[in-house]
Every structure is written in structure tokens, then in C-alpha cells.
Amino acid sequence: MTEPAPRGRSAGRPKRPPTIIDVAAEAGVSRGTVSRVLQGGHNVSPAALEAVNAAIKKLGYVVNLAARSLVTQRSGSVAFLLTEPQERFFEDPNFTTLLRGCTAALAEHDIPLMLMTAGNEPERRRVIRYLAAGHVDGVLLVSSHTGNPMLEQLRQAELPVVSCGKPLGHRGRLAYVAADDKEGAKEMVRHLIDTGHRRVATITGPQDTPGGVERLYGYREVLAEYGIPYDEQLVAVGDYSRAGGEAAIERLLGQAPDLDAVFVASDLMADGALTALERAGRSVPGDVAVGGFDDSSVAATARIPLTTIRQPWDRISEEMVRLLLAQIAGEEPATVILPTELVIRDSA
Amino acid sequence: MTEPAPRGRSAGRPKRPPTIIDVAAEAGVSRGTVSRVLQGGHNVSPAALEAVNAAIKKLGYVVNLAARSLVTQRSGSVAFLLTEPQERFFEDPNFTTLLRGCTAALAEHDIPLMLMTAGNEPERRRVIRYLAAGHVDGVLLVSSHTGNPMLEQLRQAELPVVSCGKPLGHRGRLAYVAADDKEGAKEMVRHLIDTGHRRVATITGPQDTPGGVERLYGYREVLAEYGIPYDEQLVAVGDYSRAGGEAAIERLLGQAPDLDAVFVASDLMADGALTALERAGRSVPGDVAVGGFDDSSVAATARIPLTTIRQPWDRISEEMVRLLLAQIAGEEPATVILPTELVIRDSA
DNA sequence: CTGAAAGCGCTTACAG
DNA sequence: CTGAAAGCGCTTACAG
């Protein structure tokens, strides 16, 4: 066993790990050759390659990322940036699902994910400073509100970015991954109508988010398809929160007491609607059929398991990571739209 | 406006930002002086300090962390490490709360958080390699199961670690932050008894977790206090999941149909118990009072808002970060136990 | 295929 | 208080 001689060191600092020089000495080659092996072993003789790999193993060598970054001008890490207020983010199960998926997808490439939140102006400034300084190679941007002030700054910093959901109000190419919101909405509304409902209401997302807009489009298109007139009394705008869903359904019940179904643009809002419907004495799906959107974790555990539209979160995160790495590698920003799927449970 | 001259660069790479040399030239001082200003401005004349700060501002200079890390042998970042299977983690609202709190607390110090999960053996190996290579300065460890295999490896890597919850089965000093599980449990069980309940059951956490063990201790101690004999039929072991809570209460209902209250060691399990109780036709809190633990986000939104014990998550994350930074600075590992609080809602 | 050497951008004793 | 210089650990043309 060749233990590196322990050196004296100050409080709690780990011992100096072996460097490329130690490996080179052990393998009997130059540092350049060791480095080439590290880069993939091109232009290295089989013998040298073997010797270096053996030395690496023997010494337990691990590359020093700071040194590598300094010369390559790449950090080797990626930011997961939330521009929503934190509370909002962490209330929404979709976000956590996405975070999990992205962490896993990046781990495949041995790229660590840096979690950053920027819900207010000082945070935004700090984050932009940090990102613009080149401390990450790219950004997975989560937040879909229009006029996101960070988008422009990110663009100026010329940092590769992939957005989750279509970035509204942003001219210029920006890579994004999204589920097919409009088609998903259409599928749900058709399901509601096909199961005999005629007064189909909707609770939309905020109208400055793609999901808010697109899912409403889908609702209107299907109405038109079926020759059902569009009735404003059947539309309430929500905010994607549980409380918002509760409030919205109460408004609808006031405006259009005869509604017999409601398409809710998120499961979390649908869960809120369920509470209010129960309180109002309306049974689900008997009196009112409720269709959600997302198939997030609340869908299955809601008091009445939700019929909903599944967003393929795993694929969304995979595609986001794939697109980001491609951009980092020099490719042009691209867009990916993924299909949704109707999941039938009890609520409709 | 002094725009740095744009240089040619390959696909999508950001322009080379100004370095300390540019700042030194602009300020008319040496690089050493600029660096000293960056380090806090000690031993720098007011005039030089001002000139350097002006130059930094003018040039939009941001320190290159890779270069700094290379010389300081510090990464400037910290890992948030989950050793639970990912599903478990992301189902549990406590974890997300903790993640949010730690991100915020670290952001105060401008330290990015690297999210890493290690739910299986290959992941553990990869993560340990990464951490041992010195890519982070310390680890916030989240997972409280006994015999966590990473603990020993982390110790060998001599990396500062702070655990969330007391690490069971680990000899030697290891810093941790925890709520006072036993006292919290006692407060809840006393509340249950004081409100007239006599057949108080409990659903515990896994017995290889501190919360699982300590909260059960608390339950037993209060029984003893009140001279109530301990009855094994009133105890079911859960796994902190919603489904586990559901199954546990069903077992209890079978073993001890006369139970009139149950102390559940987590809100998520309590939420599951609520479902099963409703199905069994038992009203809450009328037939069965239900007390939870955590005051996590499910507590308020459960079908019957949960009376529970609040864990001070914000303070827990703050203290974890504080302790970790202290250790990184060379202090010895310490322990912090935080008080809990009874939160009365509808379920008991 | 391989080695010698420059250079990435900073920090930190060391003199003065 | 300040400058000159070494050095952190790697990568990458450049010769050969």
C-alpha cells in the first residue's frame, strides 16, 4: 500500500490529494500524457494509457475541477434557476418533480446542479452577477411568467439557457421544453363533453403564463368544435395555487350555478376546487365533473382522485438537460414539445 | 461607457470578462493590492481601496472562482446531500422545506448549494468520489436512517458535515441539528390525554430513525406520567409515508378497535390515517382524535386540518448552515436541539 | 505518440 | 501600506 505521506494541516482541512504530477511520476510519463488520458485517451499509446490508468487507480487520483475550470473556462456545473417566489415554488409539486428529474438527468453526465432562487429584486441581482461571472455553464430556467426580467439579462450574459415552458413575451431564439398544453386541454374538454356534460366551465392559469393561455385556447377550440357557444360566465382566472382554485370555483358557482363540469388548468387548483365544491354540497363527479391538469402528486391523493392530463415530467427534465448540454457544446437553441396523456381517475 | 472590446470567440462562449490585471491597471495599483481589496480591504490605504473599488465597478469585474479555488483549496460551495431514495424525499414536504431554507440561508453568504442525491449504491459511489475530491467545502446531510453508509466515508474524507437529525448508530462527533423530538411527542400525547382521551394509540416512524425512536419514547413517558399502562396493541410502526400511515391505522383499528386517539409521528402519515379513518366510518376528532408531527404543508391542507407539533424548519436550516460554515472555518462539530410547538387545528 | 512549456486568474508570504 | 513573484493543478498548442 502506498499511502501518501500525511502532511500537517490546519483545522479540519482534508489532506492534499494526489495531483497529475504524482500520477505522471507513478506511471513514468509526462503530465501532458496523463492529461490526454483524462481527456479521453486519444493520441495515447495503449501502454501509456494502461500505465496511467493503473496509477490513477493506485493513487486514487481525482481531477481538480478548479484547475481544470481555470484553463478550460468552463465550470462543469449547471444552474437550476427558479424565478418564482420561493413559497410558490415549493408549494407546487410540479416544480419538485422537475427538480428531481433534472438532478437525475445531470447526474448521468456527472454534472452537479446548483439550485438558485431569485424571487425578488436583490436576489435577482445577486444571481445574475453570479451567473454572468461564468460560475455555471448554463441555466435551466423555471418560471413561465411573461416579461421575466432575468431573461434579457441572461441573454446579455450569452449564457446557454433552456426554459421550462414557452417563454412568453420574449423575442429571439430561446430554447425551451414544454408539454403540448393546447392539445392536452382539448383532450380533457372533449372528455368532459363526451361524457355528457354541457355546461363546462374552466379555471385557467394566470394569463401571463403559457399554460394559462394555451389551455384556455384549447378549451375554446373544443367548444367551437362541438358548436357550443363560449360563455364568459363559465371562465375564471386562477393563479395555480390551491387557494386560488378554491376561490375561482366559488366565483363560477355564483356566476353559473348550472355548471356541470369544470376543466381546471392545474391539479393543485383542482384540489382546491374539490374542497369548495364539497362545502357547497356539490358531489364530484355526480353534480360536477372535475378535470385537472399535470398529473402531479396531488392528483392521486386528492380527496377524490383526479382525472387529469399528464405532463411527462421525466421526459421534460431529460429534454431540458439534453438541450442545455447541446447548447453548451455549441449547438443552436432548439424547442421540444412533448405530448400529454389523459389519465382517468374518479373526478370526471 | 467603456465596453470591453469584443473578442472573437467560438460558438456561444461568453466573452472573456475582465481580470484582476485589468482592474489593477485601471486603478493604477498592483494585482496584490486588488486582491487585498477583494479579501476585505485590510492593509490597504483608503485611496487605493477607493481606486480599486471604482475600477471594479467601472469594469464590471467579478472574481473568477475557479482561480480563487485553485489557490485557496476551497470550492466555495456546499452540498445538500439526500441519501434517501429520491421518491421518498420528494414526496415528503419536510424535505422540500428544508431544501428551501438551506438554499436561502446559504444565499445570505453567497454560497451556492449543490443538490445531490444518493439513493442507491452506484449513486453513492459517484457522490462520494465527487465530494472526496474536494469539490465542495462541506455537506448538509439529510437522511436519518441508522447505519447510513455514507457517514463513515464522509468522515474519512474529513469533510465538514452537518446532519439533519441525530445520526443514529454513529460513534464519534458529528454535528447535527434536530428538533426536540421527545419533548414534542410528550406535548402532543399530553394534549390528547388532557382532552379526555384514554385509549391513545401511536403510529411511529421507522425504528432506525431518531424521530421514530424518540417520539415513541415521549409517548411512553407520558403514559407513565399519567399512570396509564403501555399497551403494545396501541402501537404500530410506520414508514413516514402517506400509504404507511393508512396501513398502520388499519392495523391499529383491528388490534384495538376501542382506540379514541392516535399520535402519529408525521403529518404525512397522519394524512393517510385520516383517509383510512373516514373509510372506516370513524369521525375525526369525534370518534378518534388525530395528532400529527411536523406541521408540514400537508397539515393545514389535510381534509381535516391537523393538530400537530411544529418543527421549526426555518431555524433548523439556518442552524445547519451556521454550524457547517463554522466547521468549515475550523471549529469543532456542535449540536443544536431546537424546541417544538403544539399547533392546534381541527383533528384533535 | 510524447514531452516541455506557457498560461488560465487568483492569493499570499516575503521584502521593503 | 505595497509590489514582485511564486505557486495552486490542470490543458493545449507546439515541436519533435
XYZ file of C-alpha atoms (C1' of nucleotides) in Angstrom:
728
model
C 0.000 0.000 0.000
C 1.365 3.379 -0.915
C -0.279 5.815 1.400
C 0.597 9.385 0.538
C 2.544 10.712 3.468
C 0.184 12.641 5.731
C 1.159 16.274 5.849
C 0.474 18.668 8.649
C -2.627 20.700 8.022
C -4.784 23.291 9.633
C -8.040 22.586 11.398
C -10.217 20.192 9.509
C -8.765 20.706 6.042
C -8.612 17.489 4.082
C -5.219 16.123 3.129
C -3.812 17.273 -0.147
C -4.931 14.762 -2.724
C -2.561 13.436 -5.386
C -2.135 15.600 -8.455
C -1.477 14.924 -12.060
C 2.237 15.158 -11.260
C 2.044 12.259 -8.853
C 0.201 10.237 -11.428
C 2.744 11.071 -14.111
C 5.607 10.044 -11.843
C 3.881 6.823 -10.864
C 3.127 5.959 -14.477
C 6.507 7.078 -15.766
C 5.103 9.529 -18.300
C 4.722 13.294 -18.578
C 1.864 15.360 -17.210
C 0.759 16.019 -20.751
C 0.176 12.365 -21.346
C -1.766 11.991 -18.135
C -3.920 14.892 -19.159
C -4.548 13.336 -22.545
C -5.705 10.175 -20.866
C -8.046 12.252 -18.750
C -9.435 13.863 -21.892
C -10.393 10.522 -23.370
C -7.134 8.827 -24.200
C -6.786 9.966 -27.799
C -3.276 10.058 -29.167
C -2.000 7.907 -26.362
C -0.281 4.571 -26.806
C -2.008 1.571 -25.259
C 0.920 1.026 -22.933
C 0.898 4.599 -21.671
C -2.827 4.534 -21.302
C -2.692 1.421 -19.212
C 0.107 2.720 -17.032
C -1.691 5.977 -16.405
C -4.973 4.304 -15.572
C -3.217 1.988 -13.173
C -1.501 4.916 -11.500
C -4.783 6.807 -11.225
C -6.385 3.853 -9.568
C -3.488 3.191 -7.265
C -3.234 6.776 -6.116
C -6.965 7.354 -6.002
C -6.440 10.339 -8.200
C -9.366 12.636 -8.907
C -9.063 15.616 -11.185
C -9.080 19.015 -9.544
C -12.008 20.776 -11.085
C -10.913 24.250 -10.133
C -7.672 23.806 -12.016
C -9.449 22.376 -14.996
C -12.041 25.141 -14.992
C -9.371 27.760 -14.872
C -7.908 26.610 -18.117
C -10.990 25.406 -19.941
C -13.055 28.422 -18.898
C -15.900 26.088 -18.087
C -17.318 25.445 -14.670
C -18.686 21.979 -15.275
C -21.859 22.819 -13.426
C -25.316 23.982 -14.326
C -27.829 26.169 -12.518
C -31.439 25.301 -11.839
C -32.931 28.732 -11.526
C -36.342 29.480 -10.084
C -37.600 32.943 -10.625
C -40.828 32.370 -8.780
C -41.177 33.411 -5.185
C -39.890 30.503 -3.157
C -43.143 29.770 -1.401
C -44.922 29.330 -4.680
C -42.287 27.050 -5.984
C -42.143 24.748 -3.083
C -45.904 24.523 -2.785
C -46.165 23.279 -6.328
C -45.412 19.586 -6.710
C -44.622 20.088 -10.379
C -41.538 22.039 -9.541
C -40.157 19.463 -7.179
C -40.768 16.781 -9.755
C -38.870 18.828 -12.270
C -36.029 19.468 -9.871
C -35.720 15.804 -9.156
C -35.744 14.919 -12.841
C -33.116 17.476 -13.747
C -30.839 16.425 -10.908
C -31.043 12.849 -12.078
C -30.524 13.676 -15.740
C -27.496 15.820 -14.962
C -26.049 13.212 -12.644
C -25.867 10.892 -15.633
C -23.342 13.302 -17.057
C -21.652 13.848 -13.726
C -22.711 17.445 -13.707
C -23.758 18.906 -10.419
C -26.859 21.053 -10.219
C -26.709 24.357 -8.438
C -30.038 25.363 -7.029
C -30.706 29.072 -7.114
C -33.820 31.033 -6.401
C -34.488 34.597 -7.405
C -37.892 35.642 -6.206
C -37.183 39.312 -5.582
C -35.050 42.071 -6.970
C -31.994 41.831 -4.692
C -31.883 38.082 -5.215
C -32.144 38.551 -8.938
C -29.221 40.938 -8.941
C -27.085 38.591 -6.924
C -27.943 35.615 -9.061
C -27.324 37.433 -12.307
C -23.964 38.604 -11.044
C -23.101 35.091 -10.110
C -24.234 33.575 -13.373
C -22.753 36.286 -15.534
C -19.430 35.689 -13.837
C -19.332 32.347 -15.566
C -19.726 30.208 -12.490
C -22.036 27.894 -14.369
C -22.029 26.732 -17.953
C -25.737 27.020 -18.481
C -29.095 27.642 -16.898
C -32.250 25.593 -16.579
C -34.823 28.312 -16.176
C -38.025 27.556 -14.356
C -40.692 30.187 -14.431
C -43.021 30.993 -17.193
C -44.398 34.394 -16.391
C -44.233 36.963 -19.105
C -41.643 39.635 -19.021
C -39.360 37.715 -16.767
C -36.688 40.334 -16.191
C -33.930 37.771 -15.968
C -34.390 36.500 -19.471
C -32.904 39.579 -21.062
C -30.002 39.647 -18.655
C -29.277 36.012 -19.244
C -29.264 36.688 -22.942
C -26.827 39.542 -22.499
C -24.569 37.300 -20.493
C -24.644 34.978 -23.500
C -25.245 32.044 -21.251
C -26.904 28.936 -22.655
C -30.440 28.761 -21.285
C -33.271 26.285 -21.559
C -36.636 27.358 -20.281
C -39.283 25.073 -18.910
C -42.382 26.125 -20.795
C -42.546 28.601 -23.612
C -41.162 31.949 -22.516
C -43.860 34.464 -23.316
C -43.080 37.966 -24.393
C -39.548 37.151 -25.374
C -38.408 37.801 -28.866
C -35.424 35.941 -30.177
C -34.496 32.341 -30.009
C -34.627 30.765 -26.632
C -34.587 27.035 -26.164
C -37.490 25.585 -24.286
C -39.245 22.348 -23.498
C -42.963 22.189 -22.936
C -45.847 19.805 -22.910
C -48.447 20.320 -25.571
C -50.714 22.483 -23.446
C -53.348 23.169 -26.022
C -53.738 19.589 -27.167
C -53.852 18.413 -23.568
C -56.582 20.889 -22.746
C -58.540 19.843 -25.798
C -58.367 16.223 -24.837
C -59.727 16.948 -21.391
C -62.539 19.185 -22.558
C -63.555 16.631 -25.177
C -63.603 14.008 -22.464
C -65.852 16.192 -20.339
C -68.260 16.827 -23.191
C -68.198 13.276 -24.442
C -69.236 12.060 -21.010
C -72.423 14.071 -21.263
C -71.596 17.443 -19.791
C -72.931 20.572 -21.428
C -72.155 23.424 -19.101
C -68.413 23.004 -18.961
C -66.620 25.742 -17.050
C -62.882 26.336 -16.813
C -60.458 27.678 -14.269
C -57.442 28.948 -16.154
C -53.890 29.648 -15.110
C -52.566 33.216 -14.999
C -52.876 34.811 -18.416
C -49.224 35.761 -18.464
C -48.142 32.137 -18.475
C -48.141 29.841 -21.488
C -50.155 27.207 -19.649
C -52.691 29.823 -18.677
C -53.142 30.984 -22.229
C -52.760 27.769 -24.192
C -55.070 25.669 -22.090
C -57.769 28.289 -22.412
C -57.291 28.265 -26.187
C -57.749 24.540 -26.149
C -60.944 24.889 -24.150
C -62.368 27.416 -26.581
C -61.404 25.416 -29.629
C -63.180 22.319 -28.437
C -66.273 24.314 -27.594
C -66.230 25.594 -31.136
C -65.693 22.089 -32.467
C -68.847 20.966 -30.742
C -70.780 24.084 -31.652
C -71.141 25.130 -28.034
C -71.162 28.899 -27.590
C -68.419 30.415 -25.476
C -69.787 31.832 -22.239
C -67.635 34.189 -20.202
C -69.591 33.353 -17.103
C -68.026 29.918 -17.285
C -64.454 31.178 -17.182
C -62.490 32.128 -14.079
C -58.813 33.005 -13.966
C -56.782 31.283 -11.264
C -53.218 31.578 -10.077
C -52.135 27.933 -9.975
C -52.435 27.812 -6.196
C -54.769 25.653 -4.180
C -56.389 28.673 -2.571
C -56.781 30.263 -5.981
C -58.659 27.210 -7.229
C -60.962 27.336 -4.263
C -61.776 30.980 -4.820
C -62.254 30.529 -8.555
C -64.769 27.733 -8.308
C -66.748 29.766 -5.814
C -66.922 32.613 -8.286
C -68.046 30.238 -11.019
C -70.687 28.710 -8.803
C -72.019 32.204 -8.236
C -71.928 33.230 -11.890
C -73.110 29.976 -13.399
C -74.791 27.776 -10.802
C -75.844 25.347 -13.517
C -72.298 24.304 -14.451
C -71.955 20.543 -14.573
C -68.217 20.199 -15.263
C -65.072 22.205 -14.894
C -61.720 21.926 -16.564
C -59.103 23.209 -14.124
C -55.722 24.174 -15.523
C -53.735 22.599 -12.684
C -54.192 19.773 -10.222
C -53.372 21.968 -7.289
C -56.175 24.360 -8.199
C -58.433 21.383 -8.871
C -57.731 20.113 -5.380
C -58.796 23.479 -4.023
C -61.913 23.359 -6.161
C -62.784 19.972 -4.696
C -62.782 21.459 -1.212
C -65.080 24.290 -2.221
C -67.424 22.002 -4.135
C -67.754 19.741 -1.132
C -68.507 22.736 1.022
C -71.111 23.877 -1.480
C -72.751 20.488 -1.305
C -71.993 19.543 -4.896
C -70.897 15.978 -5.380
C -67.965 15.114 -7.650
C -68.237 13.796 -10.291
C -72.020 13.401 -9.901
C -73.065 17.044 -9.767
C -69.872 18.471 -11.155
C -67.172 16.627 -13.040
C -63.708 17.994 -12.365
C -60.816 17.607 -14.781
C -57.322 18.677 -13.735
C -54.026 19.194 -15.479
C -50.485 17.999 -14.655
C -50.988 14.620 -13.054
C -48.860 15.922 -10.251
C -48.568 14.145 -6.924
C -51.740 15.744 -5.588
C -53.822 14.174 -8.340
C -53.797 10.678 -6.897
C -54.036 11.728 -3.265
C -56.782 14.321 -3.613
C -59.917 13.573 -1.632
C -61.387 12.499 -4.914
C -58.613 11.155 -7.127
C -58.355 13.479 -10.073
C -58.945 12.734 -13.685
C -56.249 14.813 -15.286
C -53.831 15.426 -18.137
C -50.405 14.030 -17.526
C -47.425 16.175 -18.267
C -44.453 13.918 -18.989
C -42.215 15.437 -16.345
C -39.477 12.874 -16.616
C -39.114 13.464 -20.295
C -39.398 17.183 -19.851
C -36.450 17.236 -17.489
C -34.438 14.902 -19.658
C -35.042 17.023 -22.715
C -34.208 20.210 -20.871
C -30.880 18.788 -19.830
C -30.193 17.373 -23.259
C -30.943 20.692 -24.935
C -28.831 22.591 -22.460
C -25.812 20.359 -22.861
C -26.176 20.606 -26.624
C -26.177 24.372 -26.414
C -23.172 24.366 -24.138
C -21.473 22.250 -26.755
C -22.158 24.957 -29.295
C -25.438 23.933 -30.901
C -28.217 26.372 -31.611
C -31.163 26.672 -29.227
C -33.985 24.270 -30.050
C -37.532 23.639 -28.947
C -39.162 20.424 -27.834
C -42.897 19.926 -27.447
C -43.955 16.760 -25.714
C -47.341 15.035 -25.900
C -49.644 14.783 -22.913
C -51.925 11.956 -21.874
C -55.417 11.749 -20.410
C -55.444 9.941 -17.074
C -58.861 8.886 -15.914
C -59.500 8.536 -12.201
C -62.626 9.380 -10.217
C -63.294 13.081 -10.524
C -64.553 13.039 -14.116
C -19.208 53.807 -21.398
C -16.180 51.602 -21.601
C -17.267 48.461 -23.296
C -14.555 45.841 -23.234
C -13.610 45.220 -26.825
C -15.454 42.144 -28.051
C -13.047 39.400 -28.981
C -13.674 36.640 -31.419
C -14.900 33.522 -29.712
C -16.198 30.082 -30.528
C -19.868 29.142 -30.637
C -21.816 30.540 -27.748
C -18.934 31.068 -25.337
C -19.298 34.221 -23.311
C -16.754 36.962 -23.788
C -13.711 36.925 -21.604
C -14.531 39.013 -18.566
C -12.065 41.494 -17.062
C -9.462 40.058 -14.733
C -7.668 41.325 -11.730
C -4.961 42.605 -14.041
C -7.380 44.860 -15.837
C -8.601 46.180 -12.524
C -5.059 46.789 -11.300
C -4.200 48.696 -14.449
C -7.362 50.755 -14.261
C -6.781 51.581 -10.605
C -3.063 52.142 -11.024
C -2.052 49.611 -8.402
C -0.623 46.093 -8.354
C -2.590 42.873 -8.570
C -1.680 42.168 -4.978
C -3.447 45.272 -3.838
C -6.531 44.459 -5.842
C -6.564 41.027 -4.290
C -6.271 42.514 -0.824
C -9.275 44.679 -1.508
C -11.149 41.588 -2.623
C -10.198 39.880 0.628
C -11.771 42.595 2.730
C -9.563 45.613 2.237
C -7.264 45.121 5.190
C -3.835 46.701 4.908
C -4.920 48.872 2.051
C -4.809 52.644 2.051
C -8.141 54.434 1.708
C -7.034 55.942 -1.571
C -6.064 52.593 -3.066
C -9.225 51.000 -1.791
C -11.341 53.631 -3.402
C -9.487 53.452 -6.683
C -9.793 49.690 -6.812
C -13.477 49.697 -5.977
C -14.104 52.287 -8.645
C -12.196 50.222 -11.171
C -14.109 47.108 -10.212
C -17.365 48.893 -10.701
C -16.347 50.509 -13.941
C -15.093 47.290 -15.447
C -17.859 45.145 -14.001
C -15.220 42.900 -12.575
C -16.271 39.671 -10.899
C -13.777 37.360 -9.294
C -13.050 34.137 -11.103
C -13.958 31.465 -8.634
C -12.016 28.709 -10.316
C -8.807 30.677 -9.984
C -9.543 31.524 -6.401
C -10.430 27.934 -5.570
C -7.246 26.709 -7.108
C -5.154 28.698 -4.715
C -7.331 28.648 -1.621
C -8.114 24.952 -1.979
C -11.719 25.758 -1.232
C -14.599 25.385 -3.599
C -16.870 27.988 -2.114
C -19.839 25.711 -2.460
C -21.693 23.308 -0.243
C -23.575 20.096 -0.972
C -27.101 19.309 0.114
C -26.982 15.562 0.135
C -30.011 13.301 0.265
C -29.335 9.710 0.954
C -32.969 8.707 0.803
C -34.391 7.252 -2.354
C -35.468 10.216 -4.416
C -39.151 9.342 -4.449
C -39.278 9.344 -0.709
C -37.564 12.619 -0.485
C -39.687 14.466 -2.917
C -42.911 13.089 -1.511
C -42.080 14.453 1.895
C -42.848 18.146 2.278
C -40.397 18.402 5.161
C -37.503 17.824 2.844
C -38.525 20.490 0.398
C -38.992 22.923 3.238
C -35.526 22.119 4.433
C -34.055 22.477 0.973
C -35.660 25.849 0.579
C -34.419 27.018 3.971
C -30.869 25.878 3.358
C -30.762 27.479 -0.078
C -31.899 30.755 1.426
C -29.510 30.589 4.373
C -26.563 29.823 2.118
C -27.536 32.550 -0.318
C -27.037 35.035 2.521
C -23.391 34.054 2.424
C -23.301 33.933 -1.351
C -22.644 30.245 -1.270
C -24.321 28.133 -3.893
C -25.959 24.887 -2.924
C -25.249 21.779 -4.919
C -28.086 19.339 -4.811
C -27.012 15.721 -4.814
C -28.991 12.587 -4.279
C -27.586 9.193 -3.457
C -30.380 6.703 -3.126
C -28.553 3.628 -4.366
C -25.092 2.177 -4.364
C -23.774 3.426 -7.709
C -25.024 6.904 -6.906
C -23.370 6.768 -3.519
C -20.064 5.851 -5.061
C -20.240 8.625 -7.575
C -21.229 11.186 -4.981
C -18.533 10.148 -2.542
C -15.931 10.366 -5.254
C -17.130 13.789 -6.101
C -17.230 15.022 -2.547
C -13.954 13.433 -1.548
C -12.320 15.180 -4.466
C -12.881 18.420 -2.618
C -15.455 19.843 -4.982
C -17.435 21.165 -2.045
C -16.332 22.579 1.274
C -18.928 20.828 3.348
C -22.030 18.706 3.343
C -25.533 19.201 4.654
C -26.612 15.624 5.158
C -30.272 14.790 5.018
C -31.252 11.316 5.999
C -31.522 9.927 9.401
C -31.566 6.209 8.938
C -29.167 4.207 11.002
C -26.032 2.858 9.513
C -26.020 5.306 6.706
C -23.045 4.000 4.764
C -22.030 7.443 3.612
C -21.385 8.751 7.070
C -18.214 6.775 7.516
C -16.939 7.673 4.086
C -17.637 11.317 4.674
C -15.701 11.088 7.901
C -12.768 9.500 6.135
C -12.794 12.257 3.587
C -12.506 14.636 6.533
C -15.204 16.779 5.089
C -17.211 19.044 7.375
C -20.696 17.579 7.738
C -23.854 18.660 9.475
C -26.649 16.156 9.714
C -30.310 16.976 9.884
C -31.494 14.933 12.822
C -29.362 12.918 15.153
C -27.336 10.356 13.225
C -28.082 7.050 14.874
C -25.514 4.323 15.118
C -22.623 6.638 14.548
C -19.927 6.887 17.088
C -17.734 9.922 17.146
C -18.589 13.547 16.954
C -20.822 14.567 14.163
C -22.548 17.900 14.096
C -26.298 17.824 13.840
C -29.390 19.922 14.240
C -32.666 18.468 15.397
C -35.971 19.428 16.895
C -36.641 18.144 20.349
C -38.481 15.033 19.221
C -39.151 13.581 22.616
C -40.462 16.764 24.165
C -42.613 17.414 21.129
C -44.127 13.963 21.336
C -44.788 14.396 25.023
C -46.576 17.644 24.472
C -48.869 16.078 21.915
C -49.655 12.998 23.954
C -50.384 15.139 26.997
C -52.716 17.219 24.881
C -54.512 14.092 23.735
C -54.902 12.807 27.276
C -55.793 16.170 28.732
C -58.624 16.498 26.249
C -60.217 13.378 27.686
C -58.818 10.524 25.642
C -57.868 7.307 27.366
C -57.055 4.819 24.651
C -54.307 6.735 22.925
C -52.578 4.813 20.155
C -49.476 5.806 18.245
C -48.092 5.357 14.770
C -44.340 5.646 14.997
C -41.685 6.377 12.440
C -39.182 3.717 11.411
C -37.265 2.497 14.412
C -33.934 3.150 12.778
C -34.586 6.873 12.675
C -34.214 9.257 15.587
C -37.726 10.613 15.108
C -39.080 7.094 15.085
C -37.389 6.209 18.343
C -37.577 9.478 20.260
C -41.206 10.218 19.583
C -42.121 6.749 20.793
C -40.099 7.346 23.955
C -42.035 10.517 24.511
C -45.309 8.678 24.088
C -44.324 6.043 26.633
C -43.064 8.539 29.133
C -46.283 10.484 29.166
C -48.283 7.313 29.569
C -46.155 6.529 32.601
C -46.615 10.053 33.900
C -50.345 9.576 33.847
C -50.201 6.054 35.200
C -51.614 4.584 32.026
C -50.246 1.133 31.245
C -48.379 0.702 27.972
C -50.296 -1.479 25.552
C -48.492 -2.913 22.535
C -51.761 -3.264 20.716
C -51.861 0.511 20.549
C -48.543 0.818 18.766
C -47.932 0.470 15.036
C -44.709 1.195 13.235
C -44.983 3.308 10.110
C -42.542 4.434 7.460
C -43.271 8.167 7.272
C -45.199 7.755 4.028
C -48.847 8.541 3.494
C -49.594 4.970 2.455
C -47.748 3.710 5.508
C -49.948 5.807 7.752
C -53.030 4.460 6.090
C -51.930 0.866 6.594
C -50.851 1.462 10.173
C -54.129 2.921 11.338
C -55.948 -0.001 9.775
C -53.812 -2.387 11.764
C -54.491 -0.423 14.924
C -58.203 -0.371 14.277
C -58.062 -4.150 14.026
C -55.950 -4.670 17.131
C -57.594 -2.075 19.322
C -60.983 -1.042 17.981
C -61.640 0.985 21.104
C -58.845 3.499 20.479
C -60.087 7.046 20.821
C -56.965 8.969 19.845
C -53.775 8.436 17.922
C -50.491 10.266 17.955
C -48.957 9.937 14.510
C -45.240 10.631 14.182
C -45.558 12.586 10.941
C -48.185 14.700 9.227
C -47.916 12.763 6.024
C -48.748 9.523 7.819
C -51.481 11.345 9.715
C -52.990 12.428 6.425
C -53.030 8.795 5.325
C -54.628 7.832 8.630
C -57.371 10.383 8.035
C -58.280 8.686 4.787
C -58.482 5.264 6.401
C -60.472 6.553 9.374
C -63.007 8.161 7.084
C -63.286 4.919 5.172
C -63.781 3.063 8.441
C -66.585 5.413 9.337
C -64.785 6.959 12.294
C -65.192 10.682 12.616
C -62.238 12.906 13.457
C -61.841 14.260 16.070
C -65.200 12.987 17.447
C -64.551 9.248 17.388
C -60.803 9.429 17.074
C -58.590 12.416 17.766
C -55.558 12.555 15.488
C -52.351 14.352 16.408
C -49.600 14.739 13.841
C -45.981 15.831 13.889
C -44.028 18.305 11.738
C -46.559 20.986 10.874
C -45.546 20.399 7.302
C -47.515 21.785 4.393
C -49.967 18.877 4.415
C -51.061 19.728 7.954
C -53.125 22.736 7.006
C -54.489 21.331 3.772
C -55.444 17.870 5.021
C -59.120 17.040 4.696
C -59.295 17.732 8.392
C -56.663 20.323 9.276
C -54.196 18.644 11.554
C -53.385 19.430 15.116
C -49.680 18.830 15.152
C -46.254 19.573 16.573
C -44.359 22.203 14.679
C -40.779 21.580 13.819
C -39.023 24.924 13.381
C -37.778 24.209 9.886
C -36.560 27.688 9.186
C -34.406 27.695 12.244
C -33.275 24.153 11.591
C -31.962 25.098 8.175
C -30.377 28.273 9.469
C -28.621 26.411 12.237
C -27.442 23.694 9.905
C -25.853 26.262 7.660
C -24.377 28.167 10.567
C -22.850 25.034 12.043
C -21.472 23.947 8.710
C -19.830 27.271 7.968
C -18.354 27.271 11.460
C -16.863 23.842 10.886
C -15.501 24.875 7.525
C -13.875 27.769 9.348
C -12.182 25.296 11.633
C -14.496 24.993 14.615
C -15.369 21.717 16.216
C -18.638 19.963 15.346
C -21.512 21.044 17.565
C -25.089 20.021 18.209
C -28.211 22.144 18.268
C -31.558 20.988 19.616
C -34.489 23.235 18.864
C -37.812 23.412 20.696
C -41.086 22.378 19.080
C -44.526 23.875 19.435
C -48.031 22.461 19.688
C -50.253 23.755 16.889
C -53.941 23.159 17.465
C -56.227 22.847 14.480
C -59.249 20.579 13.988
C -58.100 16.989 14.175
C -57.546 16.830 17.935
C 2.510 9.179 -29.841
C 5.057 12.224 -26.397
C 7.443 15.862 -23.634
C 8.500 20.671 -22.418
C 6.424 24.805 -21.567
C 3.184 28.516 -21.489
C -0.768 30.078 -19.441
C -5.597 30.097 -17.092
C -6.666 34.143 -12.792
C -6.096 34.374 -8.499
C -3.783 34.546 -3.308
C -0.168 35.017 -0.167
C 4.032 35.088 2.190
C 8.139 37.948 1.581
C 10.606 42.165 1.342
C 10.593 46.708 1.680
C 0.694 50.006 3.140
C 2.508 47.988 -1.365
C 4.808 45.445 -5.225
C 7.184 41.432 -7.270
C 6.943 36.761 -7.585
C 5.908 32.047 -6.622
C 2.554 28.753 -6.940
C -2.287 26.433 -6.962
C -3.283 21.900 -10.780
C -4.577 21.488 -14.908
C -4.884 21.783 -20.575
C -3.147 22.607 -25.004
C -0.766 24.072 -28.896
C 3.978 23.335 -30.415
C 7.861 20.649 -31.690
C 9.662 16.540 -32.404
